[in-house]
Coordinates of C-alpha atoms in Angstrom, one line a residue:
M161 CA 80.1 71.5 95.7
A162 CA 80.9 73.5 98.9
L163 CA 82.5 76.2 96.7
A164 CA 79.4 76.3 94.5
R165 CA 77.2 76.7 97.5
H166 CA 79.4 79.5 98.9
S167 CA 79.4 81.3 95.5
A168 CA 75.6 81.1 95.3
L169 CA 75.3 82.3 98.9
S170 CA 77.7 85.2 98.3
R171 CA 75.7 86.3 95.2
H172 CA 72.5 86.1 97.2
V173 CA 74.0 88.2 100.0
Q174 CA 75.3 90.8 97.5
L175 CA 71.9 90.9 95.8
A176 CA 70.1 91.4 99.1
R177 CA 72.4 94.3 100.1
A178 CA 72.0 95.9 96.7
A179 CA 68.2 95.6 96.9
R180 CA 68.1 97.2 100.4
S181 CA 70.3 100.0 99.0
Y182 CA 68.0 100.5 96.0
K183 CA 65.0 100.7 98.2
A184 CA 66.7 103.1 100.6
T185 CA 67.6 105.3 97.6
A186 CA 64.0 105.2 96.5
A187 CA 62.8 106.1 100.0
T188 CA 64.9 109.2 100.2
G189 CA 63.9 110.3 96.8
S190 CA 67.5 110.7 95.6
R191 CA 68.5 110.4 92.0
Q192 CA 71.6 108.9 90.6
I193 CA 71.2 110.6 87.2
S194 CA 70.6 114.3 87.0
C195 CA 67.6 115.1 84.9
N196 CA 67.1 118.0 82.6
A197 CA 64.7 120.5 84.2
S198 CA 62.5 120.7 81.1
A199 CA 61.8 116.9 81.3
M200 CA 60.8 117.4 84.9
E201 CA 57.9 119.6 83.8
L202 CA 56.0 116.7 82.3
Q203 CA 53.5 115.0 84.6
S204 CA 52.0 111.5 84.4
S205 CA 48.3 111.2 83.7
V206 CA 48.0 108.5 86.5
P207 CA 49.8 108.6 89.9
H208 CA 52.8 106.3 90.4
K209 CA 51.1 104.4 93.3
E210 CA 48.1 103.5 91.2
L211 CA 50.4 102.3 88.4
L212 CA 52.3 100.1 90.8
R213 CA 49.1 98.5 92.1
A214 CA 48.0 97.7 88.5
L215 CA 51.4 96.3 87.6
K216 CA 51.5 94.1 90.8
D217 CA 48.1 92.8 89.9
M218 CA 49.4 92.0 86.4
V219 CA 52.3 89.7 87.3
P220 CA 51.0 86.2 87.0
S221 CA 51.1 83.8 89.9
L222 CA 53.2 80.6 89.5
T223 CA 50.9 77.6 89.9
T224 CA 51.2 73.9 89.3
D225 CA 48.3 73.9 86.9
S226 CA 49.8 76.5 84.4
H227 CA 51.0 75.3 81.0
K228 CA 54.0 76.2 78.9
G229 CA 53.4 79.4 76.9
Q230 CA 50.8 80.8 79.3
A231 CA 53.2 83.3 80.7
G232 CA 54.2 84.6 77.3
K233 CA 55.7 83.6 74.0
V234 CA 57.9 86.3 72.7
G235 CA 59.4 86.6 69.2
V236 CA 62.4 88.8 68.3
V237 CA 63.1 89.8 64.7
G238 CA 66.8 90.7 64.7
G239 CA 70.3 89.5 64.3
C240 CA 72.5 89.7 61.3
R241 CA 76.1 89.0 60.4
E242 CA 77.5 92.0 62.4
Y243 CA 75.0 92.1 65.3
T244 CA 74.1 89.0 67.2
G245 CA 74.1 90.2 70.8
A246 CA 71.1 92.5 70.7
P247 CA 68.5 89.9 69.8
F248 CA 69.9 87.6 72.4
F249 CA 69.6 90.3 75.1
A250 CA 66.0 91.0 74.1
A251 CA 64.9 87.4 74.0
M252 CA 66.8 86.3 77.1
S253 CA 65.5 89.2 79.1
S254 CA 61.9 88.2 78.3
L255 CA 62.7 84.6 79.5
R256 CA 64.4 85.8 82.7
M257 CA 61.4 88.0 83.5
G258 CA 59.2 84.9 83.4
C259 CA 58.0 84.4 79.8
D260 CA 58.0 80.7 78.8
L261 CA 59.3 80.7 75.3
A262 CA 61.4 83.0 73.1
Y263 CA 62.0 82.8 69.3
V264 CA 64.6 84.7 67.4
F265 CA 64.1 85.3 63.6
C266 CA 67.5 86.2 62.1
T267 CA 69.6 85.9 59.0
P268 CA 71.3 82.5 58.3
S269 CA 74.7 84.0 59.0
A270 CA 73.6 85.0 62.5
A271 CA 71.8 81.8 63.5
P272 CA 74.8 79.6 64.6
V273 CA 76.2 82.4 66.8
I274 CA 72.8 83.1 68.5
K275 CA 72.1 79.4 68.9
G276 CA 75.5 79.1 70.6
Y277 CA 74.6 81.7 73.2
S278 CA 71.9 79.7 74.8
P279 CA 69.9 76.5 74.3
E280 CA 66.8 78.2 75.7
L281 CA 66.3 80.2 72.4
I282 CA 64.4 78.9 69.4
V283 CA 66.3 80.3 66.5
I284 CA 64.7 80.6 63.0
P285 CA 67.2 81.7 60.3
E286 CA 64.6 82.9 57.7
L287 CA 65.4 86.6 57.2
L288 CA 66.8 87.3 53.7
D289 CA 70.2 89.0 53.6
S290 CA 71.4 90.4 50.2
R291 CA 74.9 89.1 50.9
D292 CA 73.5 85.6 51.0
F293 CA 71.6 85.9 47.8
V294 CA 73.8 87.4 45.1
N295 CA 72.5 87.1 41.5
V296 CA 69.5 85.1 42.7
H297 CA 65.9 85.8 41.6
L298 CA 64.2 86.8 44.8
S299 CA 60.5 86.6 44.1
D300 CA 60.3 82.9 45.0
K301 CA 62.5 83.5 48.0
F302 CA 60.1 86.1 49.4
S303 CA 57.1 84.0 48.7
K304 CA 58.7 81.1 50.7
F305 CA 59.8 83.5 53.4
R306 CA 56.2 84.7 53.9
E307 CA 54.9 81.2 53.9
S308 CA 57.4 80.0 56.5
I309 CA 57.2 83.0 58.9
E310 CA 53.4 83.5 59.3
P311 CA 52.8 80.2 61.1
W312 CA 55.4 81.1 63.7
L313 CA 53.9 84.5 64.2
K314 CA 50.5 82.9 65.0
R315 CA 52.2 81.2 68.1
L316 CA 53.4 84.5 69.7
S317 CA 51.9 86.7 72.3
V318 CA 54.3 89.7 71.5
L319 CA 56.8 90.4 68.7
I320 CA 59.9 92.6 69.1
L321 CA 61.4 94.0 65.8
G322 CA 64.8 95.6 65.3
P323 CA 67.5 94.5 67.8
G324 CA 70.6 93.9 65.7
L325 CA 68.7 93.9 62.5
G326 CA 71.3 95.9 60.6
D327 CA 70.6 98.0 57.5
D328 CA 70.5 95.5 54.7
A329 CA 67.9 96.3 52.1
L330 CA 66.5 92.8 51.9
V331 CA 66.3 92.6 55.7
A332 CA 64.3 95.8 55.6
E333 CA 61.9 94.3 53.1
C334 CA 61.5 91.3 55.4
M335 CA 60.7 93.5 58.3
R336 CA 58.1 95.4 56.4
D337 CA 56.4 92.1 55.4
I338 CA 56.5 90.9 59.0
V339 CA 54.9 94.1 60.3
A340 CA 52.2 93.7 57.7
M341 CA 51.6 90.1 58.8
A342 CA 51.6 91.2 62.5
R343 CA 49.0 93.8 61.8
K344 CA 46.8 91.3 60.0
L345 CA 47.0 89.0 63.0
Q346 CA 46.6 92.0 65.5
L347 CA 49.8 90.8 67.1
P348 CA 51.3 93.4 69.6
V349 CA 54.6 94.7 68.3
I350 CA 57.6 96.5 69.9
I351 CA 59.9 98.3 67.5
D352 CA 63.5 99.3 68.6
G353 CA 67.0 99.8 67.2
S354 CA 67.4 99.2 63.5
G355 CA 63.6 98.7 63.1
L356 CA 63.1 102.4 64.0
N357 CA 65.3 103.4 61.1
F358 CA 63.1 101.4 58.8
V359 CA 60.0 103.1 60.3
A360 CA 61.5 106.5 59.8
H361 CA 62.1 105.6 56.2
T362 CA 58.5 104.3 55.7
P363 CA 56.2 105.6 58.5
D364 CA 53.1 104.2 56.9
I365 CA 54.1 100.6 57.9
V366 CA 53.0 101.4 61.5
R367 CA 50.7 104.4 61.0
G368 CA 47.3 103.7 62.5
Y369 CA 48.4 100.6 64.3
S370 CA 47.6 101.1 68.0
N371 CA 49.0 97.6 69.0
C372 CA 52.5 98.9 68.3
L373 CA 55.1 100.5 70.7
L374 CA 58.0 102.5 69.3
T375 CA 61.0 102.9 71.7
P376 CA 63.3 105.6 70.3
N377 CA 66.4 107.1 72.0
I378 CA 66.9 110.8 71.5
A379 CA 68.6 110.5 68.1
E380 CA 65.9 108.0 66.8
F381 CA 63.3 110.3 68.2
G382 CA 64.7 113.1 65.9
R383 CA 64.6 110.8 62.8
L384 CA 61.0 109.8 63.5
A385 CA 59.9 113.4 64.0
E386 CA 61.5 114.4 60.7
A387 CA 59.8 111.5 58.9
V388 CA 56.3 112.6 60.0
G389 CA 56.9 116.4 59.8
V390 CA 57.2 117.3 63.5
Q391 CA 59.4 120.3 64.0
L392 CA 61.5 119.8 67.0
D393 CA 62.8 122.7 69.1
G394 CA 66.5 123.5 69.2
K395 CA 69.4 121.1 68.9
I396 CA 69.3 117.4 69.8
G397 CA 68.7 116.9 73.6
V398 CA 66.5 115.7 76.3
R399 CA 64.1 118.7 75.8
W400 CA 62.9 117.0 72.7
Q401 CA 61.0 114.6 75.0
Q402 CA 58.7 117.5 75.8
Q403 CA 57.2 116.9 72.3
S404 CA 56.6 113.2 72.8
Q405 CA 52.8 113.6 72.7
Q406 CA 53.1 115.6 69.5
L407 CA 55.2 113.0 67.8
A408 CA 52.9 110.1 69.0
A409 CA 49.9 112.0 67.6
A410 CA 51.6 112.6 64.3
L411 CA 52.4 108.9 64.0
G412 CA 48.6 108.3 64.2
G413 CA 48.3 105.1 66.2
P414 CA 51.5 103.6 67.7
L415 CA 52.5 104.3 71.3
L416 CA 55.8 106.1 71.9
L417 CA 58.3 105.2 74.6
S418 CA 60.9 108.0 74.5
K419 CA 64.1 106.9 76.3
G420 CA 66.1 109.3 78.3
P421 CA 67.1 110.3 81.8
Q422 CA 63.4 110.0 82.3
D423 CA 61.3 107.7 80.1
I424 CA 58.2 109.2 78.5
I425 CA 55.3 106.9 77.4
T426 CA 52.4 108.3 75.5
D427 CA 49.6 107.5 73.0
G428 CA 49.4 111.1 72.0
Q429 CA 46.9 111.9 74.7
Q430 CA 47.7 110.2 78.0
L431 CA 51.2 110.5 79.3
L432 CA 53.3 108.5 81.8
V433 CA 56.7 109.6 83.1
V434 CA 59.2 107.1 84.5
R435 CA 61.3 108.8 87.1
A436 CA 62.9 105.8 88.8
D437 CA 66.6 105.7 89.3
G438 CA 68.9 104.4 86.6
S439 CA 72.6 103.5 86.3
P440 CA 75.3 106.0 85.4
R441 CA 77.0 103.2 83.5
R442 CA 75.7 103.2 80.0
C443 CA 76.8 99.8 78.7
G444 CA 75.5 98.6 75.4
G445 CA 72.4 96.4 75.4
Q446 CA 70.3 98.2 77.9
G447 CA 67.8 99.2 75.3
D448 CA 67.5 95.6 74.1
I449 CA 66.9 94.5 77.7
L450 CA 64.1 97.1 77.9
T451 CA 62.3 95.5 75.0
G452 CA 62.5 92.1 76.7
T453 CA 61.2 93.4 80.0
T454 CA 58.4 95.3 78.3
A455 CA 57.5 92.3 76.2
A456 CA 57.0 90.3 79.3
F457 CA 54.7 92.8 80.9
M458 CA 52.9 93.2 77.6
S459 CA 52.2 89.4 77.5
W460 CA 50.9 89.6 81.0
A461 CA 48.8 92.7 80.4
L462 CA 47.1 91.2 77.4
A463 CA 46.4 88.0 79.3
K464 CA 44.9 90.0 82.1
Q465 CA 42.8 92.0 79.7
R466 CA 41.3 88.8 78.3
K467 CA 40.4 87.6 81.7
Q468 CA 39.0 91.0 83.0
P469 CA 36.5 92.7 80.7
E470 CA 36.8 96.4 80.3
Q471 CA 33.7 97.2 82.3
Q472 CA 35.3 95.6 85.4
R473 CA 38.4 97.8 85.2
H474 CA 37.5 100.8 87.4
D475 CA 40.7 102.6 88.4
A476 CA 42.6 104.9 86.0
A477 CA 45.8 102.7 85.8
A478 CA 43.9 99.6 84.8
A479 CA 42.0 101.5 82.2
L480 CA 45.1 102.6 80.4
P481 CA 46.0 100.9 77.1
P482 CA 47.6 97.6 78.1
L483 CA 50.7 98.4 76.0
M484 CA 51.1 101.7 77.8
L485 CA 51.0 100.1 81.3
A486 CA 53.3 97.3 80.1
A487 CA 55.9 99.9 78.9
Y488 CA 55.8 101.5 82.3
G489 CA 56.5 98.2 84.0
G490 CA 59.2 97.4 81.5
C491 CA 61.0 100.7 82.2
L492 CA 60.8 100.3 86.0
T493 CA 62.2 96.8 86.0
M494 CA 65.0 97.6 83.5
R495 CA 66.1 100.6 85.6
A496 CA 65.9 98.5 88.8
A497 CA 68.2 95.9 87.2
A498 CA 70.6 98.6 86.1
V499 CA 70.8 100.0 89.7
L500 CA 71.2 96.6 91.4
T501 CA 73.9 95.6 88.9
F502 CA 75.8 98.8 89.2
K503 CA 75.8 98.7 93.0
Q504 CA 77.5 95.2 92.7
L505 CA 79.8 95.7 89.8
G506 CA 80.3 99.5 89.2
R507 CA 81.8 100.5 85.9
S508 CA 82.5 96.9 85.0
M509 CA 78.8 96.0 84.6
L510 CA 77.6 94.6 81.3
A511 CA 74.2 93.9 79.8
E512 CA 74.6 90.2 80.5
D513 CA 75.1 91.0 84.2
M514 CA 71.8 92.9 84.3
I515 CA 69.9 90.0 82.7
K516 CA 70.9 87.8 85.7
Q517 CA 69.0 90.2 88.0
L518 CA 65.8 90.0 86.1
G519 CA 62.7 88.2 87.3
D520 CA 61.9 88.1 91.1
P521 CA 64.8 90.4 92.2
V522 CA 63.8 93.4 90.1
L523 CA 60.1 92.7 90.3
D524 CA 60.4 92.7 94.1
C525 CA 62.4 96.0 94.1
A526 CA 60.5 97.8 91.4
V527 CA 56.9 96.5 91.6
I528 CA 56.0 94.0 94.3
R529 CA 57.4 95.6 97.5
P530 CA 58.8 99.0 96.4
C531 CA 59.6 101.8 98.8
L532 CA 57.2 104.6 97.8

């Protein structure tokens, strides 16, 4: 017992030191990652201080009269035979941020593994994988799939599609069906990872849907641009982010979160640039964590919007599309978690270490009491 208390105290001391160091870094304006000069030319439509005030106001208070689900119910469509970590990182990140419930919709082969990671996750093995249905007539299977999935979607506040989804043709069809159902329900959607490859193959599944956020890295950015006929300048690189507004406009509805040394968030007109520090350790899973942190802010933003009619939102930050402001908050908190974890563990840090920092530690460092 004494050893456990000592271990907990040691971790608290380490976290406090890392947080002070993070704030000191922010105060001096130093950067741990060198940014391409071309990306620095982009400017946010709304000042950072105003965005922080709006994000701080968005974080729900913890009260004794709140009920389960009020702080967010996040669904993750992802997980196949080869990839089970990504959907776990996305779902668990949303829970660690403060969401109440997380559901993972995966293939049957992935379900036992994902269930074994954590009892906190509600795992629904309904995605169809062609390797599980050889020489089977699929029309009935798809009909049952749609009937079983839609009631679950109606429970959610936000849906994440793509982490660990793989490239199976049947899984792709399932994703397209789920996107169509989400659009019918006006359910906010975040698409990442394998889901972006499916969007690049069939852009019309998201075209015109403003309740959708796409989160491409530079390579995925290039594939999306090619799919919608946007000619990118030069070879692959950070300078492509200069054309984020052009790509978002060509997509005709979805918001774009272009990930890089600086994250660019745009609806094709307004633009936000996230210049917060990140970690030089690029362990796998950080993009999945970003979808989870963004989903949490998205749940809170939409709840706030329902309580506060548009005519009462006077400042520029609060008047932004809720998904856009949520993406900014998701980026800030993911980057803060990366910095805090790297300061503790250095090159040995992993995505699961970052998840332990989520919630109050990163909210405090990045949003609640940041050094501006």
